Every structure is written in structure tokens, then in C-alpha cells.
Short mmCIF file of C-alpha atoms in Angstrom, two decimals:
data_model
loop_
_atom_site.label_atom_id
_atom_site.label_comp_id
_atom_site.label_asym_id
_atom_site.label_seq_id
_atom_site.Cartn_x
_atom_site.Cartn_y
_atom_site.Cartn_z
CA UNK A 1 6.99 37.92 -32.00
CA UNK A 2 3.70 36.49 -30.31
CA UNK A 3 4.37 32.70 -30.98
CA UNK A 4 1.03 31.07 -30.53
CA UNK A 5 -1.76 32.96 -29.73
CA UNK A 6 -5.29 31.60 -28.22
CA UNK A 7 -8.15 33.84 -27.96
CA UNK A 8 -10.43 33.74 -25.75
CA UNK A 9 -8.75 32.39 -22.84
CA UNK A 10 -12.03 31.58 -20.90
CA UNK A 11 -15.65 30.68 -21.82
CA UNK A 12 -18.82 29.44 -21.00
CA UNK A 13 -21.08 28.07 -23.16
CA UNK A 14 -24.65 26.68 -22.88
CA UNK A 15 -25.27 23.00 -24.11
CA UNK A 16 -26.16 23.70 -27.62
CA UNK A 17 -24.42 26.71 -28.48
CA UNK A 18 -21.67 27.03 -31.08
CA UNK A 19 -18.52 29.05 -30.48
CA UNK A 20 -14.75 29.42 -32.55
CA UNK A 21 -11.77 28.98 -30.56
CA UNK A 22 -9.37 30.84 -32.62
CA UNK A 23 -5.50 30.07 -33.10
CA UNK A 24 -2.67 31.86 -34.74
CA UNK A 25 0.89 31.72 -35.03
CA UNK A 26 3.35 33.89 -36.46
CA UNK A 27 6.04 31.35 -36.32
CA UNK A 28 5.51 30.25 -39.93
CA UNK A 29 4.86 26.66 -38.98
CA UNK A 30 3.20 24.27 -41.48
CA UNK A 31 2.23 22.07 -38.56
CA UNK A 32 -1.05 23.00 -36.83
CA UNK A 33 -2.77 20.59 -33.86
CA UNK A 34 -5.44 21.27 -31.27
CA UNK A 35 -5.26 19.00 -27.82
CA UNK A 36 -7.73 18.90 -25.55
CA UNK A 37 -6.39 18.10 -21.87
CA UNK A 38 -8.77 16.69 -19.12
CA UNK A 39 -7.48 15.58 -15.60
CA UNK A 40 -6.09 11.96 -15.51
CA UNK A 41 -6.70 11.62 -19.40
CA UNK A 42 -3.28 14.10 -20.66
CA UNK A 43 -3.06 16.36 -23.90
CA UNK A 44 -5.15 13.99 -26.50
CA UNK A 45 -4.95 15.23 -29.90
CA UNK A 46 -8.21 16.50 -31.69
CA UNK A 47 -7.45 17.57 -35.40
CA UNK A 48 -4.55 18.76 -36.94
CA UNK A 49 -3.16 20.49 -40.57
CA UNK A 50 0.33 19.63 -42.17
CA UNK A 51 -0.52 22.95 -44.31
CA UNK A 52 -3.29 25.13 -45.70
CA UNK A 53 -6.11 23.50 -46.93
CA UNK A 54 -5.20 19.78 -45.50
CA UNK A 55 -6.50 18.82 -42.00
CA UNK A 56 -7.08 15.25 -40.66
CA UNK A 57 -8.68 14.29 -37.67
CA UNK A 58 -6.65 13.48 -34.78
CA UNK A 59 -7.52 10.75 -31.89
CA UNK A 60 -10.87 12.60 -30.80
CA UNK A 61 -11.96 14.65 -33.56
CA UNK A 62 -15.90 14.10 -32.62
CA UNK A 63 -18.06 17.24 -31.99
CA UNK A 64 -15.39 19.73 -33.98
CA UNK A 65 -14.16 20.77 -37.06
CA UNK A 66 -11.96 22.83 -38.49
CA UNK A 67 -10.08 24.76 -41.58
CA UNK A 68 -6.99 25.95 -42.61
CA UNK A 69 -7.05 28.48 -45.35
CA UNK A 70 -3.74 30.09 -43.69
CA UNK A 71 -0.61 29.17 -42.54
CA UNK A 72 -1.38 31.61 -39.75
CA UNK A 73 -4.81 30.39 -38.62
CA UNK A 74 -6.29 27.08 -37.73
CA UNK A 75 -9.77 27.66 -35.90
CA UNK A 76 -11.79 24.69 -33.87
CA UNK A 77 -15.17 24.83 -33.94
CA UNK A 78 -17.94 23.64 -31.72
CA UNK A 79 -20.78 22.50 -33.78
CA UNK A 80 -23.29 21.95 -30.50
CA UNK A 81 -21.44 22.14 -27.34
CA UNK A 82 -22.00 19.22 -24.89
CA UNK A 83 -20.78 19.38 -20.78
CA UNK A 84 -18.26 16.57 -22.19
CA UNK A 85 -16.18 19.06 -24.14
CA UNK A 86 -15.49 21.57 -20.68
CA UNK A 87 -12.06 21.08 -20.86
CA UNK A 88 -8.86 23.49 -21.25
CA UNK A 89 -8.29 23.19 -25.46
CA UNK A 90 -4.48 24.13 -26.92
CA UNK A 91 -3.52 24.83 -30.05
CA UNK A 92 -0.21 23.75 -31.27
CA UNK A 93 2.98 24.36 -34.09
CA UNK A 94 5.37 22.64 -35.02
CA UNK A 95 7.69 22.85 -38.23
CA UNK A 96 6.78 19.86 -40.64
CA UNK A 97 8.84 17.23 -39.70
CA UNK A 98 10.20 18.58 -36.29
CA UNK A 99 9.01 17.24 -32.76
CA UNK A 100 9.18 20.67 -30.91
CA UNK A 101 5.63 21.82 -30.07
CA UNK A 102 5.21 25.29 -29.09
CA UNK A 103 1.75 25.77 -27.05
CA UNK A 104 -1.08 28.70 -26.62
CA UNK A 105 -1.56 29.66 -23.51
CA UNK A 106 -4.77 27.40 -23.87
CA UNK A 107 -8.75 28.30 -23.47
CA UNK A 108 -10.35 26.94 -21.14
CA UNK A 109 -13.81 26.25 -21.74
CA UNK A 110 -16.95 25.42 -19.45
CA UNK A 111 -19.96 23.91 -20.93
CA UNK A 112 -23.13 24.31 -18.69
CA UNK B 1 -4.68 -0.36 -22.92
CA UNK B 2 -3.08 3.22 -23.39
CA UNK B 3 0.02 3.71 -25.77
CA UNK B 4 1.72 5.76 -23.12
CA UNK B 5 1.75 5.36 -19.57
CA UNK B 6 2.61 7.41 -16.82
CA UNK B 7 2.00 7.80 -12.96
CA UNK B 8 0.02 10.84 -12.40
CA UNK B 9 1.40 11.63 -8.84
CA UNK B 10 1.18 14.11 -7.21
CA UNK B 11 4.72 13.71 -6.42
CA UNK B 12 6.14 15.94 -3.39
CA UNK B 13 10.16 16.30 -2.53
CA UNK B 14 11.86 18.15 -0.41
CA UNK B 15 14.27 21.20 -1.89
CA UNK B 16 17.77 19.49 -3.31
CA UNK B 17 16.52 16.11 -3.69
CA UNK B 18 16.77 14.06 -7.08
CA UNK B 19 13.47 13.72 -8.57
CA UNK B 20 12.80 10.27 -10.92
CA UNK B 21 9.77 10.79 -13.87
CA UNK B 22 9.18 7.99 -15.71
CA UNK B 23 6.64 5.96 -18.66
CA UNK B 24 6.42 3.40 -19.59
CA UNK B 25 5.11 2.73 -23.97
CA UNK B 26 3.57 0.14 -25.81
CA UNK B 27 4.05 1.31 -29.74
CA UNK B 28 7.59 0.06 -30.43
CA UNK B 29 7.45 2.68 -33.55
CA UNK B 30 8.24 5.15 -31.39
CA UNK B 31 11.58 6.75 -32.29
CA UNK B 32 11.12 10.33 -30.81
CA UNK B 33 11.02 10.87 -26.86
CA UNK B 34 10.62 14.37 -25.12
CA UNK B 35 9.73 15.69 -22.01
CA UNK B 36 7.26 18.91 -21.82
CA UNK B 37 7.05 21.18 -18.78
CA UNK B 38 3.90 22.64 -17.84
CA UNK B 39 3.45 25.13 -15.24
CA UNK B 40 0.24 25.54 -13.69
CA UNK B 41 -2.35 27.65 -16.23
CA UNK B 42 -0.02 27.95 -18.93
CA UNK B 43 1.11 25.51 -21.55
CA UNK B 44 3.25 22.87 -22.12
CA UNK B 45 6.94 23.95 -23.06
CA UNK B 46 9.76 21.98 -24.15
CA UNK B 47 12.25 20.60 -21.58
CA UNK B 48 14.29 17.70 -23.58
CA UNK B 49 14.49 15.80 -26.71
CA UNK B 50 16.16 12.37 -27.07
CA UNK B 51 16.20 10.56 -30.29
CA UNK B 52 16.31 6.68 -30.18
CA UNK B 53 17.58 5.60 -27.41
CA UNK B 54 20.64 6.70 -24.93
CA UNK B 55 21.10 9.13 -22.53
CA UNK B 56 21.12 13.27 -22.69
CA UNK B 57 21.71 15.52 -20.34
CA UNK B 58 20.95 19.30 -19.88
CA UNK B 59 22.04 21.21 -16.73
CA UNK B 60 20.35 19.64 -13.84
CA UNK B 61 18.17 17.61 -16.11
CA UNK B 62 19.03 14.25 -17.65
CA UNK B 63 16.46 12.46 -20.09
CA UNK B 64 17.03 8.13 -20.93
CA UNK B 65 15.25 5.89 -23.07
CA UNK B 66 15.74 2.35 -22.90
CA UNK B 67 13.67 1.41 -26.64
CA UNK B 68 14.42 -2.92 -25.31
CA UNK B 69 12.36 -2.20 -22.47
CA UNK B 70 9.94 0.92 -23.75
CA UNK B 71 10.86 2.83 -20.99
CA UNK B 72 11.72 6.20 -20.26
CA UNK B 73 12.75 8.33 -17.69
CA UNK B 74 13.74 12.21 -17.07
CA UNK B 75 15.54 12.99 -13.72
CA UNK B 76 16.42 16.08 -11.75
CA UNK B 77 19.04 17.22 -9.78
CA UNK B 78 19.24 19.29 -7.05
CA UNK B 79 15.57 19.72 -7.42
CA UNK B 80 14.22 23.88 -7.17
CA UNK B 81 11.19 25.18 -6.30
CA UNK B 82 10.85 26.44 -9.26
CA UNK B 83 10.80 23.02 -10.67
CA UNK B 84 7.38 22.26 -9.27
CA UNK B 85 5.30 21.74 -12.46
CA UNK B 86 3.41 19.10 -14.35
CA UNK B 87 5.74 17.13 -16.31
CA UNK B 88 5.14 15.39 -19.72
CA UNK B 89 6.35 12.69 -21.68
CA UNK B 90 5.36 12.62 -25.18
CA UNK B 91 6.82 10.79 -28.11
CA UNK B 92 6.09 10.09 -31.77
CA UNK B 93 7.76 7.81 -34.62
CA UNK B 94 8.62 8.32 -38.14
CA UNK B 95 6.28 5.47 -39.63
CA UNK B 96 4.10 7.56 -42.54
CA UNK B 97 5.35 10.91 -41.44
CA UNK B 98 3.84 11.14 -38.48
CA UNK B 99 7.27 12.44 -37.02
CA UNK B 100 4.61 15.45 -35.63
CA UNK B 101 1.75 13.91 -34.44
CA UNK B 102 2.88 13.62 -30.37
CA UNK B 103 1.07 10.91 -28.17
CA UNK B 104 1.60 12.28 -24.72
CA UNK B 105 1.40 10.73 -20.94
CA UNK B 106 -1.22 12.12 -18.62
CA UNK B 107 1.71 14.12 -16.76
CA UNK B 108 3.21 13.98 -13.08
CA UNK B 109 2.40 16.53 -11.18
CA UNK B 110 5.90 17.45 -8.58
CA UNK B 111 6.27 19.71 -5.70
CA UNK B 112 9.38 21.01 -4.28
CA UNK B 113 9.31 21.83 -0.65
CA UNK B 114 11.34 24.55 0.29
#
């Protein structure tokens, strides 16, 4: 029983380049969210899925997307990396409804 | 202004001491308060949940929300070592079923001092 699993952990990116950060979760929760956390600014919430197939953007959705054709998986994309998204990115699950988050172990990414 | 503040820190203690983490919120929606641990390179893990407001308590660890003054407030006893983390608050209403979607506080990062 992983949990949440984040793959990779670390990256670097040039500006420009795309790159998936993957997610999964084998904790059959319909509630999927990626944060991004920066120092001073906390976990702010980026997009997130209440099941497969419906995803809404969160408080700073710009510069990613995403899908959810899984309960398992919910991938965040980087359409054209920018030094403004280096930050460390988690993916979160919750059950629909519930307030208990469980966290990745995050990715932290570096855009040069 | 930001929905949920909170006083970065760092905050440093010595070993035994009681340890006060508190925000402060401006969305009076807010119906669900919790406090999230986060050790350093890892993520954020559940510490406690309070619904409305009142007191709970949890071992060492007692969480209180006072919803007349949007203000809550975990504290520790008998602080460890091994308490020395980033700590959370996070909290989210009920108002079109956004139960899930979490608005957190930057965090307050505590040392214990052995």
C-alpha cells in the first residue's frame, strides 16, 4: 500500500521545456489536488479533480494543465516552463467530502 | 489581504516547553480547521482536525478555534525534539462542496532545543 506516489522527485528543466509530473494513488480517492509550495507563500492550490474526467482549476492554475482519465492518476503538466514555476509541487487525495489530505513526497523542480 | 494568516517564525524552544501556533482567517465560511505537520523534505501529514469551533485534544497536542474571533491555535506540551517541523494550518468550509478544497497558512517553522 504506496499511498501517494510522486515521480520524479527532482528536476531541472530549461526555460521552455515541457515535462509531466506524474501522481498516483492507490488509496481509491475521488479527490485529486496539486499544490505548489514556495517559501513565505505556503501550499497554494493549482488544479484539482473531484473524479475522472472533471478537473477545475485551483487558485494558480496558470502555466499547467492537467487530466484525469483514472481514479489512480492525475498528471500536471508544464506547457513551457518559466524560472517562476521552480518550486517543490505535491500532489494530493482526499476522499470526496473528507478534509484529510494525504501528500506525495513532493517533486521538487528547478527551472533554469 | 490573504484568507489565512500565519507567522512564519522560525520559532525556537527549549526541550519541555509549551509551544503556542496560531492564525488568524478572514473567510467566515470556514467550518473545517486542521493542523498539518511537515517535516523537512517530506510532505505535509495530518496532525488534528477540529470541526466548528471548541477545543480537541490529542496526547500532548491540543487544537482551538474560536469561529467569533477567526482565530485558531494548536499547542504543545512538553515539547520533543522530534516535534521540530513546519507546522500548518489549513481549513476549508462546506459552502458549494468545497468541503476538500484546503486554503492553507504559509506554516511556522519550530525548533526544539535539546
Amino acid at each position: 500500500n504506496a499511498g501517494v506516489t510522486q515521480t520524479p522527485k527532482f528536476q531541472v528543466l530549461k526555460t521552455g521545456q515541457s515535462m509531466t509530473l506524474q501522481c498516483a494513488q492507490d488509496m481509491n480517492h475521488e479527490y485529486m489536488s496539486w499544490y505548489r509550495q514556495d517559501p513565505g507563500m505556503g501550499l497554494r492550490l493549482i488544479h484539482y479533480s473531484v473524479g475522472a474526467g472533471i478537473t477545475d482549476q485551483g487558485e494558480v492554475p496558470n502555466g499547467y494543465n492537467v487530466s484525469r482519465s483514472t481514479t489512480e492518476d492525475f498528471p500536471l503538466r508544464l506547457l513551457s516552463a518559466a524560472p517562476s514555476q521552480t518550486s517543490v509541487y505535491f500532489c494530493a487525495t482526499t476522499v470526496l467530502g473528507g478534509t484529510e489530505a494525504f501528500f506525495g513526497q513532493g517533486t521538487r523542480l528547478t527551472v533554469v | 489581504q490573504k484568507e489565512v494568516e500565519q507567522d512564519p517564525g522560525p520559532l525556537s524552544v527549549p526541550e519541555g516547553a509549551i509551544v503556542s501556533l496560531n492564525c488568524t482567517y478572514s473567510n467566515s465560511a470556514f467550518q473545517y480547521f486542521m493542523w498539518y505537520r511537515q517535516y523537512s523534505r517530506k510532505g505535509p501529514e495530518l496532525l488534528m482536525y477540529t470541526y466548528s469551533s471548541g477545543n480537541k485534544e490529542d496526547g500532548r497536542f491540543t487544537a482551538q478555534v474560536d469561529k467569533s474571533s477567526k482565530y485558531i491555535s494548536l499547542f504543545i506540551r512538553d515539547s520533543q525534539p522530534s516535534d521540530s517541523a513546519t507546522y500548518l494550518c489549513a481549513m476549508s468550509s462546506n459552502y458549494g462542496g468545497a468541503t476538500n478544497k484546503l486554503i492553507f497558512g504559509t506554516g511556522t517553522l519550530l525548533a526544539v532545543q535539546p
